[in-house]
């Protein structure tokens, strides 16, 4: 028992009691060992993302759940894409209808303007011809109405305008007998 009392309880205690035997290396400080720890070091898992191979059921459930999440995400994305595409198709249809309506209105305006212009030109031409014929008839009437000839004859006349003709009747009375001239002049009217 006396020997046990003389023996150091730890390794560090023995190193403190004994002087250094190597006198040549006095310039270096003595190396102290770190104090011993009573705690166990935590085990580092090999791969933190992978479960151990010993649980295949867990792996199957996790794979199923990941697949379900991916399918749900893809379904939501496809639904959103479908909504946007249907909205865009409706917008394109509305724009196409507006373009067609605008083109139809422009075409109708142009056609209506052309028809009105053509009718005005026809009316102007017919009126001009009518006015020339009326002027000619008036000149003839003014010149020949109750005009006495050298043989003491008279010229009388009258005219009548219908929808598409000018009827002109002249009666020339000379000493030998009456001479009646009747003329129908057609007016150019588009039917």
Coordinates of N, CA, C and O in Angstrom, one line a residue, residues 58-164:
X58 N -39.3 3.2 -45.9 CA -39.2 4.7 -45.8 C -38.8 5.3 -47.2 O -39.4 6.3 -47.6
X59 N -37.9 4.6 -47.8 CA -37.5 5.1 -49.1 C -38.6 5.1 -50.1 O -38.8 6.0 -50.9
X60 N -39.4 4.0 -50.1 CA -40.6 3.9 -51.0 C -41.6 5.0 -50.7 O -42.1 5.6 -51.6
X61 N -41.9 5.2 -49.4 CA -42.9 6.3 -49.1 C -42.4 7.7 -49.5 O -43.1 8.5 -50.0
X62 N -41.1 7.9 -49.2 CA -40.5 9.2 -49.6 C -40.6 9.4 -51.1 O -40.9 10.5 -51.6
X63 N -40.2 8.4 -51.8 CA -40.3 8.5 -53.3 C -41.7 8.7 -53.8 O -41.9 9.6 -54.7
X64 N -42.7 8.0 -53.2 CA -44.1 8.2 -53.6 C -44.5 9.7 -53.3 O -45.2 10.3 -54.1
X65 N -44.1 10.2 -52.1 CA -44.5 11.5 -51.7 C -43.9 12.6 -52.6 O -44.5 13.5 -53.1
X66 N -42.6 12.4 -53.0 CA -41.9 13.3 -53.9 C -42.6 13.3 -55.2 O -42.9 14.3 -55.9
X67 N -43.0 12.1 -55.7 CA -43.7 12.0 -57.0 C -45.0 12.7 -57.0 O -45.4 13.3 -57.9
X68 N -45.7 12.5 -55.8 CA -47.0 13.2 -55.7 C -46.9 14.7 -55.7 O -47.6 15.4 -56.4
X69 N -45.9 15.2 -55.0 CA -45.6 16.7 -55.0 C -45.3 17.2 -56.4 O -45.8 18.2 -56.9
X70 N -44.4 16.4 -57.1 CA -44.1 16.8 -58.5 C -45.3 16.8 -59.4 O -45.5 17.7 -60.2
X71 N -46.1 15.7 -59.3 CA -47.3 15.7 -60.1 C -48.3 16.8 -59.8 O -48.8 17.4 -60.7
X72 N -48.4 17.1 -58.6 CA -49.3 18.2 -58.2 C -48.8 19.5 -58.7 O -49.5 20.4 -59.2
X73 N -47.5 19.8 -58.6 CA -46.9 21.0 -59.1 C -47.1 21.1 -60.6 O -47.4 22.1 -61.2
X74 N -46.8 20.0 -61.3 CA -47.0 20.0 -62.8 C -48.4 20.2 -63.2 O -48.7 20.8 -64.2
X75 N -49.4 19.6 -62.4 CA -50.8 19.8 -62.7 C -51.2 21.2 -62.5 O -51.9 21.8 -63.4
X76 N -50.7 21.9 -61.5 CA -51.0 23.3 -61.3 C -50.4 24.1 -62.4 O -51.1 25.1 -62.9
X77 N -49.2 23.8 -62.8 CA -48.6 24.6 -63.9 C -49.3 24.4 -65.2 O -49.6 25.3 -65.9
X78 N -49.7 23.1 -65.5 CA -50.5 22.9 -66.7 C -51.8 23.6 -66.7 O -52.3 24.1 -67.7
X79 N -52.5 23.6 -65.5 CA -53.8 24.3 -65.4 C -53.6 25.8 -65.6 O -54.4 26.4 -66.3
X80 N -52.6 26.4 -65.1 CA -52.3 27.8 -65.3 C -52.0 28.1 -66.7 O -52.5 29.1 -67.3
X81 N -51.2 27.2 -67.4 CA -50.9 27.4 -68.8 C -52.2 27.3 -69.6 O -52.4 28.1 -70.5
X82 N -53.1 26.3 -69.3 CA -54.3 26.2 -70.0 C -55.2 27.4 -69.9 O -55.8 27.9 -70.8
X83 N -55.3 28.0 -68.7 CA -56.1 29.2 -68.4 C -55.6 30.3 -69.3 O -56.3 31.0 -69.9
X84 N -54.3 30.5 -69.2 CA -53.7 31.6 -70.0 C -53.9 31.4 -71.5 O -54.2 32.4 -72.2
X85 N -53.7 30.2 -72.0 CA -53.9 29.9 -73.4 C -55.4 30.2 -73.8 O -55.6 30.8 -74.9
X86 N -56.3 29.7 -73.0 CA -57.7 29.9 -73.4 C -58.0 31.4 -73.4 O -58.8 31.9 -74.3
X87 N -57.5 32.2 -72.4 CA -57.8 33.6 -72.4 C -57.2 34.3 -73.6 O -57.8 35.1 -74.2
X88 N -56.0 33.8 -74.0 CA -55.3 34.4 -75.2 C -56.1 34.1 -76.4 O -56.2 35.0 -77.3
X89 N -56.6 32.9 -76.6 CA -57.4 32.5 -77.7 C -58.6 33.4 -77.8 O -59.0 33.8 -78.9
X90 N -59.3 33.6 -76.7 CA -60.5 34.4 -76.7 C -60.2 35.9 -77.1 O -60.9 36.5 -77.8
X91 N -59.0 36.3 -76.6 CA -58.6 37.7 -76.9 C -58.3 37.8 -78.4 O -58.7 38.8 -79.1
X92 N -57.7 36.8 -79.0 CA -57.4 36.8 -80.4 C -58.7 36.8 -81.2 O -58.8 37.4 -82.3
X93 N -59.6 36.0 -80.8 CA -60.9 35.9 -81.5 C -61.6 37.3 -81.5 O -62.1 37.7 -82.5
X94 N -61.6 37.9 -80.3 CA -62.2 39.3 -80.2 C -61.5 40.3 -81.1 O -62.1 41.1 -81.8
X95 N -60.1 40.2 -81.1 CA -59.4 41.1 -82.0 C -59.7 40.9 -83.4 O -59.8 41.8 -84.2
X96 N -59.8 39.6 -83.8 CA -60.1 39.2 -85.2 C -61.5 39.7 -85.6 O -61.7 40.3 -86.7
X97 N -62.5 39.6 -84.7 CA -63.8 40.1 -84.9 C -63.8 41.6 -85.1 O -64.5 42.1 -86.0
X98 N -63.1 42.3 -84.2 CA -63.0 43.8 -84.4 C -62.4 44.2 -85.7 O -62.8 45.1 -86.4
X99 N -61.3 43.5 -86.1 CA -60.6 43.7 -87.4 C -61.6 43.5 -88.5 O -61.7 44.3 -89.5
X100 N -62.3 42.4 -88.5 CA -63.3 42.1 -89.6 C -64.4 43.1 -89.6 O -64.8 43.6 -90.7
X101 N -64.9 43.5 -88.4 CA -66.0 44.5 -88.4 C -65.5 45.8 -89.0 O -66.2 46.5 -89.7
X102 N -64.3 46.2 -88.6 CA -63.7 47.5 -89.1 C -63.5 47.4 -90.6 O -63.8 48.4 -91.3
X103 N -63.0 46.3 -91.1 CA -62.8 46.1 -92.5 C -64.2 46.2 -93.3 O -64.3 46.8 -94.3
X104 N -65.2 45.5 -92.7 CA -66.5 45.5 -93.3 C -67.1 46.9 -93.3 O -67.7 47.4 -94.3
X105 N -66.9 47.7 -92.2 CA -67.4 49.1 -92.2 C -66.7 49.9 -93.2 O -67.4 50.7 -93.9
X106 N -65.4 49.8 -93.3 CA -64.6 50.6 -94.3 C -65.1 50.2 -95.7 O -65.3 51.1 -96.6
X107 N -65.3 48.9 -96.0 CA -65.7 48.4 -97.3 C -67.1 49.0 -97.6 O -67.4 49.5 -98.7
X108 N -68.0 49.0 -96.6 CA -69.4 49.4 -96.8 C -69.4 50.9 -97.1 O -70.1 51.4 -98.0
X109 N -68.6 51.7 -96.4 CA -68.5 53.1 -96.6 C -68.0 53.4 -98.0 O -68.5 54.3 -98.7
X110 N -67.0 52.7 -98.4 CA -66.4 52.9 -99.8 C -67.5 52.6 -100.9 O -67.6 53.3 -101.8
X111 N -68.1 51.4 -100.7 CA -69.2 51.0 -101.6 C -70.3 52.0 -101.7 O -70.8 52.4 -102.7
X112 N -70.8 52.5 -100.5 CA -71.8 53.4 -100.4 C -71.4 54.7 -101.1 O -72.2 55.3 -101.8
X113 N -70.2 55.2 -100.9 CA -69.7 56.4 -101.5 C -69.7 56.2 -103.0 O -70.1 57.2 -103.7
X114 N -69.2 55.1 -103.5 CA -69.1 54.8 -104.9 C -70.5 54.8 -105.5 O -70.8 55.4 -106.6
X115 N -71.5 54.2 -104.9 CA -72.9 54.1 -105.4 C -73.5 55.5 -105.4 O -74.1 55.9 -106.4
X116 N -73.3 56.3 -104.4 CA -73.8 57.7 -104.3 C -73.2 58.5 -105.4 O -73.9 59.3 -106.1
X117 N -71.9 58.4 -105.6 CA -71.2 59.2 -106.6 C -71.7 58.8 -108.0 O -71.9 59.7 -108.8
X118 N -71.8 57.5 -108.3 CA -72.4 57.1 -109.6 C -73.8 57.6 -109.8 O -74.1 58.1 -110.9
X119 N -74.6 57.5 -108.8 CA -76.0 58.0 -108.9 C -76.0 59.6 -109.2 O -76.8 60.1 -110.0
X120 N -75.1 60.3 -108.5 CA -75.0 61.7 -108.7 C -74.6 62.0 -110.2 O -75.1 63.0 -110.8
X121 N -73.6 61.3 -110.6 CA -73.1 61.5 -112.0 C -74.2 61.2 -113.0 O -74.4 62.0 -114.0
X122 N -74.9 60.1 -112.8 CA -76.0 59.7 -113.7 C -77.1 60.8 -113.7 O -77.6 61.3 -114.8
X123 N -77.4 61.3 -112.5 CA -78.4 62.3 -112.4 C -78.0 63.6 -113.1 O -78.7 64.3 -113.8
X124 N -76.7 64.0 -112.9 CA -76.2 65.2 -113.5 C -76.2 65.1 -115.0 O -76.6 66.0 -115.7
X125 N -75.8 63.9 -115.6 CA -75.8 63.7 -117.0 C -77.2 63.8 -117.6 O -77.5 64.5 -118.6
X126 N -78.1 63.1 -116.9 CA -79.5 63.1 -117.4 C -80.1 64.5 -117.3 O -80.8 65.0 -118.2
X127 N -79.8 65.2 -116.2 CA -80.4 66.6 -116.1 C -79.8 67.5 -117.1 O -80.5 68.4 -117.6
X128 N -78.5 67.3 -117.4 CA -77.8 68.2 -118.4 C -78.5 68.0 -119.8 O -78.8 68.9 -120.5
X129 N -78.7 66.7 -120.1 CA -79.3 66.4 -121.4 C -80.8 67.0 -121.4 O -81.2 67.5 -122.4
X130 N -81.5 66.8 -120.3 CA -82.9 67.3 -120.2 C -82.9 68.8 -120.4 O -83.7 69.3 -121.1
X131 N -82.0 69.5 -119.7 CA -81.9 70.9 -119.8 C -81.6 71.4 -121.2 O -82.1 72.4 -121.7
X132 N -80.7 70.7 -121.9 CA -80.4 71.0 -123.3 C -81.6 70.9 -124.2 O -81.9 71.7 -125.1
X133 N -82.3 69.7 -124.0 CA -83.5 69.5 -124.8 C -84.6 70.5 -124.5 O -85.3 71.0 -125.4
X134 N -84.8 70.8 -123.2 CA -85.8 71.8 -122.8 C -85.4 73.2 -123.4 O -86.3 73.9 -123.9
X135 N -84.2 73.5 -123.4 CA -83.7 74.8 -123.9 C -84.0 74.9 -125.4 O -84.4 75.9 -126.0
X136 N -83.7 73.8 -126.1 CA -83.9 73.7 -127.6 C -85.4 73.8 -127.9 O -85.8 74.6 -128.8
X137 N -86.2 73.2 -127.1 CA -87.7 73.3 -127.3 C -88.2 74.7 -127.0 O -89.0 75.2 -127.8
X138 N -87.7 75.3 -126.0 CA -88.1 76.7 -125.8 C -87.7 77.6 -126.9 O -88.4 78.6 -127.2
X139 N -86.5 77.5 -127.4 CA -86.0 78.3 -128.5 C -86.9 78.1 -129.7 O -87.3 79.1 -130.3
X140 N -87.2 76.9 -130.0 CA -88.1 76.6 -131.2 C -89.4 77.2 -130.9 O -90.0 77.8 -131.8
X141 N -89.9 77.0 -129.7 CA -91.3 77.5 -129.4 C -91.3 79.0 -129.5 O -92.2 79.6 -130.0
X142 N -90.3 79.7 -129.0 CA -90.3 81.1 -129.0 C -90.1 81.7 -130.4 O -90.7 82.7 -130.7
X143 N -89.4 81.0 -131.2 CA -89.1 81.4 -132.5 C -90.4 81.2 -133.4 O -90.7 82.0 -134.3
X144 N -91.0 80.0 -133.3 CA -92.0 79.7 -134.2 C -93.4 80.0 -133.7 O -94.4 79.9 -134.5
X145 N -93.6 80.2 -132.4 CA -94.9 80.4 -131.9 C -95.5 81.7 -132.5 O -95.0 82.8 -132.4
X146 N -96.6 81.5 -133.1 CA -97.4 82.6 -133.7 C -96.5 83.4 -134.7 O -96.7 84.6 -134.8
X147 N -95.6 82.8 -135.3 CA -94.7 83.5 -136.3 C -95.4 83.4 -137.6 O -95.7 82.3 -138.1
X148 N -95.6 84.4 -138.3 CA -96.2 84.4 -139.6 C -95.2 84.3 -140.7 O -94.2 85.0 -140.7
X149 N -95.5 83.4 -141.6 CA -94.6 83.2 -142.7 C -94.9 84.2 -143.8 O -95.9 84.9 -143.8
X150 N -94.2 84.1 -144.9 CA -94.4 85.0 -146.0 C -95.7 84.7 -146.6 O -96.4 85.5 -147.2
X151 N -96.2 83.4 -146.6 CA -97.4 83.0 -147.1 C -98.6 83.1 -146.1 O -99.6 82.5 -146.3
X152 N -98.4 83.8 -145.1 CA -99.3 84.0 -144.0 C -99.7 82.7 -143.3 O -100.7 82.5 -142.9
X153 N -98.7 81.9 -143.1 CA -98.9 80.6 -142.3 C -98.5 80.8 -140.9 O -97.8 81.8 -140.5
X154 N -98.9 79.9 -140.0 CA -98.6 79.9 -138.6 C -97.9 78.6 -138.2 O -98.2 77.6 -138.7
X155 N -97.1 78.7 -137.1 CA -96.5 77.5 -136.5 C -96.9 77.5 -135.1 O -96.6 78.4 -134.3
X156 N -97.5 76.4 -134.7 CA -97.8 76.2 -133.2 C -97.2 74.9 -132.8 O -97.0 74.0 -133.6
X157 N -97.0 74.8 -131.5 CA -96.4 73.6 -131.0 C -96.5 73.5 -129.5 O -96.8 74.4 -128.8
X158 N -96.4 72.2 -129.1 CA -96.3 72.0 -127.6 C -95.5 70.8 -127.3 O -95.2 70.0 -128.3
X159 N -95.0 70.6 -126.1 CA -94.2 69.5 -125.7 C -94.7 68.9 -124.4 O -95.4 69.5 -123.7
X160 N -94.3 67.6 -124.2 CA -94.6 66.9 -123.0 C -93.4 66.1 -122.6 O -92.9 65.3 -123.4
X161 N -93.1 66.1 -121.3 CA -91.9 65.3 -120.8 C -92.5 64.2 -119.9 O -93.2 64.5 -119.0
X162 N -92.1 63.0 -120.2 CA -92.5 61.9 -119.4 C -91.3 61.3 -118.7 O -90.2 62.0 -118.7
X163 N -91.4 60.2 -118.1 CA -90.3 59.6 -117.3 C -89.1 59.4 -118.1 O -88.0 59.5 -117.7
X164 N -89.3 58.9 -119.4 CA -88.1 58.5 -120.2 C -88.2 59.1 -121.6 O -87.4 58.7 -122.4

